[in-house]
PDB file of C-alpha atoms in Angstrom:
ATOM      1  CA  MET M1467      -9.686 -18.922  -7.309  1.00 37.00           C
ATOM      2  CA  ASN M1468      -6.671 -20.014  -9.330  1.00 43.00           C
ATOM      3  CA  TYR M1469      -4.970 -16.719 -10.191  1.00 42.00           C
ATOM      4  CA  SER M1470      -2.525 -18.504 -12.532  1.00 44.00           C
ATOM      5  CA  ASP M1471      -5.423 -19.216 -14.938  1.00 42.00           C
ATOM      6  CA  TYR M1472      -5.823 -15.508 -15.858  1.00 42.00           C
ATOM      7  CA  GLU M1473      -4.890 -14.625 -19.435  1.00 45.00           C
ATOM      8  CA  ILE M1474      -1.975 -12.226 -19.353  1.00 60.00           C
ATOM      9  CA  SER M1475      -3.161  -8.812 -20.658  1.00 72.00           C
ATOM     10  CA  LEU M1476      -1.316  -6.173 -18.804  1.00 89.00           C
ATOM     11  CA  THR M1477      -3.595  -3.145 -18.939  1.00 90.00           C
ATOM     12  CA  PRO M1478      -5.252  -1.071 -16.206  1.00 90.00           C
ATOM     13  CA  ASP M1479      -8.699  -2.296 -17.082  1.00 87.00           C
ATOM     14  CA  ASN M1480      -7.669  -5.968 -16.745  1.00 87.00           C
ATOM     15  CA  ILE M1481      -6.143  -6.363 -13.248  1.00 92.00           C
ATOM     16  CA  ILE M1482      -6.792  -8.884 -10.540  1.00 94.00           C
ATOM     17  CA  PRO M1483      -8.356  -7.116  -7.510  1.00 94.00           C
ATOM     18  CA  PHE M1484      -6.326  -7.406  -4.365  1.00 94.00           C
ATOM     19  CA  PRO M1485      -8.010  -7.289  -0.931  1.00 91.00           C
ATOM     20  CA  GLU M1486      -7.067  -4.361   1.259  1.00 87.00           C
ATOM     21  CA  ALA M1487      -4.085  -4.990   3.509  1.00 85.00           C
ATOM     22  CA  GLY M1488      -5.070  -6.399   6.861  1.00 74.00           C
ATOM     23  CA  THR M1489      -8.325  -7.968   5.639  1.00 74.00           C
ATOM     24  CA  PHE M1490      -6.805 -11.130   4.158  1.00 64.00           C
ATOM     25  CA  ILE M1491      -4.861 -12.188   7.214  1.00 69.00           C
ATOM     26  CA  LYS M1492      -5.973 -10.042  10.187  1.00 68.00           C
ATOM     27  CA  ASP M1493      -2.963 -10.733  12.354  1.00 74.00           C
ATOM     28  CA  TYR M1494      -0.655  -9.454   9.656  1.00 82.00           C
ATOM     29  CA  PRO M1495      -1.760  -5.953   8.673  1.00 87.00           C
ATOM     30  CA  GLY M1496       0.774  -5.560   5.959  1.00 92.00           C
ATOM     31  CA  ILE M1497      -0.282  -8.525   3.994  1.00 94.00           C
ATOM     32  CA  CYS M1498      -3.088  -8.277   1.429  1.00 92.00           C
ATOM     33  CA  LEU M1499      -2.950 -11.611  -0.410  1.00 92.00           C
ATOM     34  CA  VAL M1500      -1.285 -15.094  -0.503  1.00 93.00           C
ATOM     35  CA  THR M1501      -1.199 -17.152  -3.685  1.00 95.00           C
ATOM     36  CA  ARG M1502       0.369 -20.404  -4.844  1.00 93.00           C
ATOM     37  CA  ASN M1503       2.005 -19.004  -7.889  1.00 94.00           C
ATOM     38  CA  ILE M1504       3.236 -15.750  -9.390  1.00 95.00           C
ATOM     39  CA  ASN M1505       2.946 -14.535 -12.956  1.00 95.00           C
ATOM     40  CA  PRO M1506       3.198 -11.189 -14.841  1.00 96.00           C
ATOM     41  CA  LEU M1507      -0.529 -10.435 -14.514  1.00 95.00           C
ATOM     42  CA  LEU M1508      -0.424 -10.921 -10.748  1.00 96.00           C
ATOM     43  CA  LEU M1509       2.763  -8.824 -10.512  1.00 97.00           C
ATOM     44  CA  TYR M1510       1.278  -6.058 -12.720  1.00 97.00           C
ATOM     45  CA  SER M1511      -1.977  -6.104 -10.668  1.00 97.00           C
ATOM     46  CA  ALA M1512       0.012  -5.836  -7.429  1.00 97.00           C
ATOM     47  CA  TYR M1513       1.994  -2.751  -8.439  1.00 98.00           C
ATOM     48  CA  MET M1514      -1.208  -1.065  -9.664  1.00 97.00           C
ATOM     49  CA  GLN M1515      -2.670  -1.532  -6.220  1.00 97.00           C
ATOM     50  CA  GLY M1516       0.338  -0.705  -4.045  1.00 96.00           C
ATOM     51  CA  ALA M1517       1.452  -4.225  -3.298  1.00 97.00           C
ATOM     52  CA  PHE M1518       4.577  -6.288  -3.968  1.00 97.00           C
ATOM     53  CA  PRO M1519       5.657  -9.925  -3.516  1.00 97.00           C
ATOM     54  CA  TRP M1520       8.087 -10.779  -0.649  1.00 94.00           C
ATOM     55  CA  PHE M1521       8.503 -14.416   0.530  1.00 94.00           C
ATOM     56  CA  ASN M1522      11.102 -17.023   1.116  1.00 90.00           C
ATOM     57  CA  GLU M1523      10.779 -19.663  -1.599  1.00 87.00           C
ATOM     58  CA  ASP M1524      13.731 -21.628  -0.241  1.00 82.00           C
ATOM     59  CA  GLU M1525      11.746 -22.302   2.950  1.00 84.00           C
ATOM     60  CA  GLY M1526       8.632 -23.378   1.018  1.00 85.00           C
ATOM     61  CA  GLU M1527       6.611 -20.251   1.653  1.00 90.00           C
ATOM     62  CA  PRO M1528       3.717 -19.383  -0.662  1.00 94.00           C
ATOM     63  CA  VAL M1529       3.757 -16.110  -2.536  1.00 96.00           C
ATOM     64  CA  VAL M1530       3.018 -13.418   0.080  1.00 95.00           C
ATOM     65  CA  TRP M1531       1.886 -10.010  -1.257  1.00 96.00           C
ATOM     66  CA  HIS M1532       2.654  -7.007   1.033  1.00 95.00           C
ATOM     67  CA  SER M1533       1.304  -3.502   1.369  1.00 96.00           C
ATOM     68  CA  PRO M1534       3.051  -2.136   4.423  1.00 94.00           C
ATOM     69  CA  SER M1535       2.401   0.999   6.429  1.00 95.00           C
ATOM     70  CA  PRO M1536       4.397   3.096   6.689  1.00 96.00           C
ATOM     71  CA  ARG M1537       5.812   3.096   3.154  1.00 97.00           C
ATOM     72  CA  PHE M1538       9.342   4.385   2.570  1.00 98.00           C
ATOM     73  CA  VAL M1539       9.435   6.600  -0.545  1.00 98.00           C
ATOM     74  CA  LEU M1540      11.704   9.208  -2.152  1.00 98.00           C
ATOM     75  CA  GLU M1541       9.790  12.085  -3.843  1.00 98.00           C
ATOM     76  CA  MET M1542      11.946  13.505  -6.591  1.00 98.00           C
ATOM     77  CA  LYS M1543      11.235  17.086  -5.358  1.00 97.00           C
ATOM     78  CA  ASN M1544      13.151  16.047  -2.149  1.00 98.00           C
ATOM     79  CA  LEU M1545      16.026  14.331  -3.951  1.00 98.00           C
ATOM     80  CA  HIS M1546      19.365  15.119  -2.330  1.00 96.00           C
ATOM     81  CA  ILE M1547      22.722  13.749  -3.527  1.00 97.00           C
ATOM     82  CA  PRO M1548      25.159  13.754  -0.539  1.00 96.00           C
ATOM     83  CA  LYS M1549      28.263  15.923  -0.973  1.00 96.00           C
ATOM     84  CA  SER M1550      30.592  12.978  -0.566  1.00 96.00           C
ATOM     85  CA  LEU M1551      28.831  11.018  -3.369  1.00 97.00           C
ATOM     86  CA  LYS M1552      28.922  14.079  -5.635  1.00 96.00           C
ATOM     87  CA  LYS M1553      32.692  14.230  -5.012  1.00 97.00           C
ATOM     88  CA  PHE M1554      32.998  10.449  -5.740  1.00 97.00           C
ATOM     89  CA  LEU M1555      31.029  10.787  -8.979  1.00 97.00           C
ATOM     90  CA  LYS M1556      33.489  13.415 -10.313  1.00 96.00           C
ATOM     91  CA  HIS M1557      36.202  10.776 -10.221  1.00 96.00           C
ATOM     92  CA  THR M1558      34.199   7.585 -10.403  1.00 98.00           C
ATOM     93  CA  PRO M1559      36.080   4.497 -11.684  1.00 98.00           C
ATOM     94  CA  PHE M1560      32.757   3.083 -12.829  1.00 98.00           C
ATOM     95  CA  THR M1561      30.757   3.268 -16.048  1.00 98.00           C
ATOM     96  CA  TYR M1562      27.037   2.996 -15.780  1.00 98.00           C
ATOM     97  CA  THR M1563      24.565   1.257 -18.009  1.00 98.00           C
ATOM     98  CA  MET M1564      20.794   0.570 -18.112  1.00 98.00           C
ATOM     99  CA  ASP M1565      19.193  -2.768 -19.012  1.00 98.00           C
ATOM    100  CA  HIS M1566      22.500  -4.099 -20.165  1.00 98.00           C
ATOM    101  CA  CYS M1567      22.219  -7.446 -18.238  1.00 98.00           C
ATOM    102  CA  PHE M1568      19.030  -7.694 -16.265  1.00 98.00           C
ATOM    103  CA  ASP M1569      19.276 -11.411 -15.645  1.00 97.00           C
ATOM    104  CA  GLN M1570      22.741 -11.035 -14.260  1.00 98.00           C
ATOM    105  CA  VAL M1571      21.763  -8.166 -11.935  1.00 98.00           C
ATOM    106  CA  ILE M1572      18.882 -10.057 -10.361  1.00 97.00           C
ATOM    107  CA  ASN M1573      21.048 -13.044  -9.866  1.00 96.00           C
ATOM    108  CA  GLU M1574      23.729 -10.925  -8.160  1.00 97.00           C
ATOM    109  CA  CYS M1575      20.946  -9.445  -5.888  1.00 96.00           C
ATOM    110  CA  ARG M1576      20.027 -13.043  -5.080  1.00 94.00           C
ATOM    111  CA  LEU M1577      23.565 -13.840  -4.028  1.00 93.00           C
ATOM    112  CA  GLN M1578      24.123 -10.684  -2.011  1.00 87.00           C
ATOM    113  CA  LYS M1579      24.851 -11.413   1.661  1.00 75.00           C
ATOM    114  CA  ARG M1580      22.689  -9.238   3.967  1.00 60.00           C
ATOM    115  CA  GLU M1581      23.136  -8.714   7.677  1.00 60.00           C
ATOM    116  CA  GLY M1582      20.577 -10.626   9.746  1.00 51.00           C
ATOM    117  CA  GLN M1583      19.286 -12.495   6.722  1.00 52.00           C
ATOM    118  CA  ASN M1584      19.736 -16.229   6.033  1.00 51.00           C
ATOM    119  CA  GLY M1585      19.439 -17.119   2.378  1.00 47.00           C
ATOM    120  CA  SER M1586      17.642 -14.924  -0.143  1.00 62.00           C
ATOM    121  CA  TRP M1587      14.024 -14.028  -0.831  1.00 78.00           C
ATOM    122  CA  ILE M1588      14.851 -14.043  -4.548  1.00 93.00           C
ATOM    123  CA  GLY M1589      14.167 -17.511  -5.578  1.00 93.00           C
ATOM    124  CA  PRO M1590      13.498 -19.162  -8.989  1.00 94.00           C
ATOM    125  CA  LYS M1591       9.813 -18.031  -9.113  1.00 95.00           C
ATOM    126  CA  MET M1592      10.865 -14.370  -8.526  1.00 96.00           C
ATOM    127  CA  ILE M1593      13.697 -14.602 -10.996  1.00 97.00           C
ATOM    128  CA  LYS M1594      11.434 -16.045 -13.665  1.00 96.00           C
ATOM    129  CA  VAL M1595       8.585 -13.551 -13.325  1.00 97.00           C
ATOM    130  CA  TYR M1596      10.856 -10.422 -13.079  1.00 97.00           C
ATOM    131  CA  ASN M1597      12.750 -11.564 -16.157  1.00 97.00           C
ATOM    132  CA  GLN M1598       9.378 -11.830 -17.862  1.00 96.00           C
ATOM    133  CA  PHE M1599       8.472  -8.443 -16.622  1.00 97.00           C
ATOM    134  CA  HIS M1600      11.695  -7.118 -17.994  1.00 97.00           C
ATOM    135  CA  GLN M1601      10.993  -8.601 -21.391  1.00 96.00           C
ATOM    136  CA  LEU M1602       7.588  -6.892 -21.262  1.00 95.00           C
ATOM    137  CA  GLY M1603       9.228  -3.524 -20.613  1.00 95.00           C
ATOM    138  CA  PHE M1604       8.269  -2.949 -16.971  1.00 97.00           C
ATOM    139  CA  ALA M1605      11.324  -4.143 -15.041  1.00 98.00           C
ATOM    140  CA  HIS M1606      14.748  -2.425 -15.519  1.00 98.00           C
ATOM    141  CA  SER M1607      18.278  -2.875 -14.302  1.00 98.00           C
ATOM    142  CA  ILE M1608      21.029  -0.322 -13.600  1.00 98.00           C
ATOM    143  CA  GLU M1609      24.634  -1.530 -13.682  1.00 98.00           C
ATOM    144  CA  ALA M1610      27.968  -0.171 -12.601  1.00 98.00           C
ATOM    145  CA  TRP M1611      31.028  -1.586 -14.263  1.00 98.00           C
ATOM    146  CA  ASN M1612      34.676  -1.488 -13.427  1.00 98.00           C
ATOM    147  CA  GLY M1613      36.075  -2.305 -16.864  1.00 97.00           C
ATOM    148  CA  ASN M1614      34.234  -5.325 -17.980  1.00 96.00           C
ATOM    149  CA  VAL M1615      33.404  -6.451 -14.434  1.00 98.00           C
ATOM    150  CA  LEU M1616      29.964  -5.924 -12.972  1.00 98.00           C
ATOM    151  CA  ALA M1617      30.669  -4.069  -9.719  1.00 98.00           C
ATOM    152  CA  GLY M1618      27.228  -3.309  -8.523  1.00 98.00           C
ATOM    153  CA  GLY M1619      23.717  -2.451  -9.459  1.00 98.00           C
ATOM    154  CA  PHE M1620      20.005  -2.755  -8.771  1.00 98.00           C
ATOM    155  CA  TYR M1621      16.630  -3.494 -10.451  1.00 98.00           C
ATOM    156  CA  GLY M1622      13.121  -2.298 -10.119  1.00 98.00           C
ATOM    157  CA  VAL M1623       9.846  -1.618 -11.894  1.00 98.00           C
ATOM    158  CA  LEU M1624       8.829   1.459 -13.777  1.00 98.00           C
ATOM    159  CA  MET M1625       5.137   2.145 -14.081  1.00 97.00           C
ATOM    160  CA  GLY M1626       3.904   5.670 -14.997  1.00 97.00           C
ATOM    161  CA  ARG M1627       5.922   8.214 -13.039  1.00 98.00           C
ATOM    162  CA  ILE M1628       6.893   5.734 -10.276  1.00 98.00           C
ATOM    163  CA  PHE M1629       9.921   3.589  -9.978  1.00 98.00           C
ATOM    164  CA  PHE M1630       9.527   0.700  -7.577  1.00 98.00           C
ATOM    165  CA  GLY M1631      12.993  -0.280  -6.276  1.00 97.00           C
ATOM    166  CA  GLU M1632      13.357  -4.003  -5.599  1.00 96.00           C
ATOM    167  CA  SER M1633      16.892  -5.016  -4.771  1.00 96.00           C
ATOM    168  CA  MET M1634      20.464  -3.833  -4.954  1.00 96.00           C
ATOM    169  CA  PHE M1635      23.910  -5.535  -4.785  1.00 97.00           C
ATOM    170  CA  THR M1636      27.413  -4.250  -4.163  1.00 97.00           C
ATOM    171  CA  LYS M1637      30.611  -5.965  -5.026  1.00 97.00           C
ATOM    172  CA  GLU M1638      32.853  -2.854  -5.011  1.00 97.00           C
ATOM    173  CA  SER M1639      32.548   0.048  -2.575  1.00 97.00           C
ATOM    174  CA  GLU M1640      30.200   2.857  -3.783  1.00 97.00           C
ATOM    175  CA  SER M1641      29.192   1.007  -6.902  1.00 98.00           C
ATOM    176  CA  SER M1642      25.531   0.603  -6.314  1.00 97.00           C
ATOM    177  CA  LYS M1643      25.207   3.902  -4.379  1.00 97.00           C
ATOM    178  CA  SER M1644      26.704   5.871  -7.298  1.00 98.00           C
ATOM    179  CA  ALA M1645      24.604   4.017  -9.847  1.00 98.00           C
ATOM    180  CA  PHE M1646      21.490   4.929  -7.809  1.00 98.00           C
ATOM    181  CA  ALA M1647      22.599   8.564  -7.743  1.00 98.00           C
ATOM    182  CA  VAL M1648      22.905   8.592 -11.537  1.00 98.00           C
ATOM    183  CA  PHE M1649      19.567   6.854 -11.957  1.00 98.00           C
ATOM    184  CA  ALA M1650      17.678   9.148  -9.571  1.00 98.00           C
ATOM    185  CA  GLN M1651      18.873  12.278 -11.308  1.00 98.00           C
ATOM    186  CA  ALA M1652      17.972  10.781 -14.671  1.00 98.00           C
ATOM    187  CA  PHE M1653      14.571   9.752 -13.422  1.00 98.00           C
ATOM    188  CA  ALA M1654      13.843  13.217 -12.112  1.00 98.00           C
ATOM    189  CA  ARG M1655      14.988  14.745 -15.420  1.00 98.00           C
ATOM    190  CA  ALA M1656      12.669  12.444 -17.335  1.00 98.00           C
ATOM    191  CA  GLY M1657       9.730  13.564 -15.274  1.00 98.00           C
ATOM    192  CA  GLY M1658       9.602  10.860 -12.631  1.00 98.00           C
ATOM    193  CA  LYS M1659       8.007  11.831  -9.366  1.00 98.00           C
ATOM    194  CA  LEU M1660       8.438   8.969  -6.937  1.00 98.00           C
ATOM    195  CA  ILE M1661      10.852   6.164  -6.083  1.00 98.00           C
ATOM    196  CA  ASP M1662       9.300   3.550  -3.810  1.00 98.00           C
ATOM    197  CA  SER M1663      11.767   1.802  -1.498  1.00 96.00           C
ATOM    198  CA  GLN M1664       8.938  -0.106   0.250  1.00 94.00           C
ATOM    199  CA  VAL M1665      10.555  -0.231   3.700  1.00 92.00           C
ATOM    200  CA  TYR M1666      13.164   1.907   5.447  1.00 93.00           C
ATOM    201  CA  THR M1667      16.842   1.600   4.507  1.00 92.00           C
ATOM    202  CA  ASP M1668      19.650   3.832   5.645  1.00 92.00           C
ATOM    203  CA  ASN M1669      21.033   3.890   2.135  1.00 90.00           C
ATOM    204  CA  ILE M1670      17.931   5.430   0.553  1.00 94.00           C
ATOM    205  CA  ALA M1671      17.316   7.703   3.497  1.00 96.00           C
ATOM    206  CA  ARG M1672      20.449   9.674   2.636  1.00 95.00           C
ATOM    207  CA  TYR M1673      18.860  10.830  -0.609  1.00 97.00           C
ATOM    208  CA  GLY M1674      15.877  12.375   1.078  1.00 97.00           C
ATOM    209  CA  ALA M1675      13.432   9.467   1.379  1.00 98.00           C
ATOM    210  CA  GLU M1676      10.892   9.405   4.218  1.00 97.00           C
ATOM    211  CA  ASN M1677       8.100   7.258   5.656  1.00 98.00           C
ATOM    212  CA  ILE M1678       4.498   8.056   4.676  1.00 98.00           C
ATOM    213  CA  SER M1679       1.303   6.217   5.524  1.00 97.00           C
ATOM    214  CA  ARG M1680      -0.094   3.477   3.285  1.00 96.00           C
ATOM    215  CA  ASP M1681      -3.119   5.702   2.539  1.00 95.00           C
ATOM    216  CA  ALA M1682      -0.888   8.554   1.465  1.00 97.00           C
ATOM    217  CA  PHE M1683       1.142   6.218  -0.804  1.00 97.00           C
ATOM    218  CA  LEU M1684      -1.976   4.800  -2.408  1.00 97.00           C
ATOM    219  CA  HIS M1685      -3.279   8.287  -3.040  1.00 96.00           C
ATOM    220  CA  MET M1686      -0.018   9.312  -4.702  1.00 96.00           C
ATOM    221  CA  GLU M1687      -0.127   6.154  -6.805  1.00 96.00           C
ATOM    222  CA  LYS M1688      -3.546   7.093  -8.228  1.00 94.00           C
ATOM    223  CA  SER M1689      -2.178  10.365  -9.545  1.00 93.00           C
ATOM    224  CA  LEU M1690       1.108   9.002 -10.831  1.00 98.00           C
ATOM    225  CA  LEU M1691       0.548   5.470 -12.313  1.00 97.00           C
ATOM    226  CA  TYR M1692      -1.628   6.666 -15.246  1.00 94.00           C
ATOM    227  CA  SER M1693       0.680   9.360 -16.671  1.00 95.00           C
ATOM    228  CA  GLU M1694       3.838   8.768 -18.661  1.00 96.00           C
ATOM    229  CA  LEU M1695       7.281  10.259 -18.226  1.00 98.00           C
ATOM    230  CA  ASP M1696       7.975  13.516 -20.150  1.00 98.00           C
ATOM    231  CA  LEU M1697      11.229  12.198 -21.622  1.00 98.00           C
ATOM    232  CA  ASP M1698      12.790   8.824 -22.462  1.00 98.00           C
ATOM    233  CA  LEU M1699      14.326   7.473 -19.305  1.00 98.00           C
ATOM    234  CA  GLU M1700      17.162   5.551 -20.962  1.00 98.00           C
ATOM    235  CA  THR M1701      18.164   8.728 -22.911  1.00 98.00           C
ATOM    236  CA  CYS M1702      18.206  10.781 -19.813  1.00 98.00           C
ATOM    237  CA  PHE M1703      20.152   8.099 -17.953  1.00 98.00           C
ATOM    238  CA  TYR M1704      22.995   8.146 -20.428  1.00 98.00           C
ATOM    239  CA  GLN M1705      22.976  11.986 -20.503  1.00 98.00           C
ATOM    240  CA  VAL M1706      23.493  12.094 -16.791  1.00 98.00           C
ATOM    241  CA  ALA M1707      26.000   9.258 -16.854  1.00 97.00           C
ATOM    242  CA  GLU M1708      28.106  11.008 -19.474  1.00 96.00           C
ATOM    243  CA  SER M1709      27.957  14.391 -17.747  1.00 94.00           C
ATOM    244  CA  ILE M1710      29.408  13.388 -14.461  1.00 87.00           C
TER     245      ILE M1710
END
């Protein structure tokens, strides 16, 4: 089947069904699908079924769709802002914005050097489709600025009451960490329930995230994807940013 031939209509009743993880390639239990291309409908369908794309385009890999177990998530009821970060926010040199320069943020994430990683998994295909997803209102960026210089930030996908974090970059110390703290508080205020970090990171662990099983994650998705936030997220974001 050529998935790129699907008409783009991003609604829950028009999604491409993904196989269960582990059934598509049995030796790789976290993979549920492999495709030649990636488009907004495939991306939407993936998030609606607990999957996400992760592949190295620079090395010629196809689009690999993952649904790992365990899944690393932050429930908003467990959100904890470390004392050191609270102290930093009281005197932060940064200003924080939302959706100010999505294309620049994803490009900075692509350029971010990461320990133990050669190159970047954010290639031209990923940049194109997430920019399209941003234009469609699903993907969002959070920025930290030092004056008019972009110091750090991250991007992800908002669907229902879940924010799916994708990638983060840091050019100045504490920039992306403090931006995440502002966003997480705003997300909770707006009625958000879950931030999906996909796999374990020390950075997100400090806020109260924990590993849960794939089945538990998919169960939570079913109850959270189909309800909207109580308040406008961008409004809440600037309220929190202005109050620190």
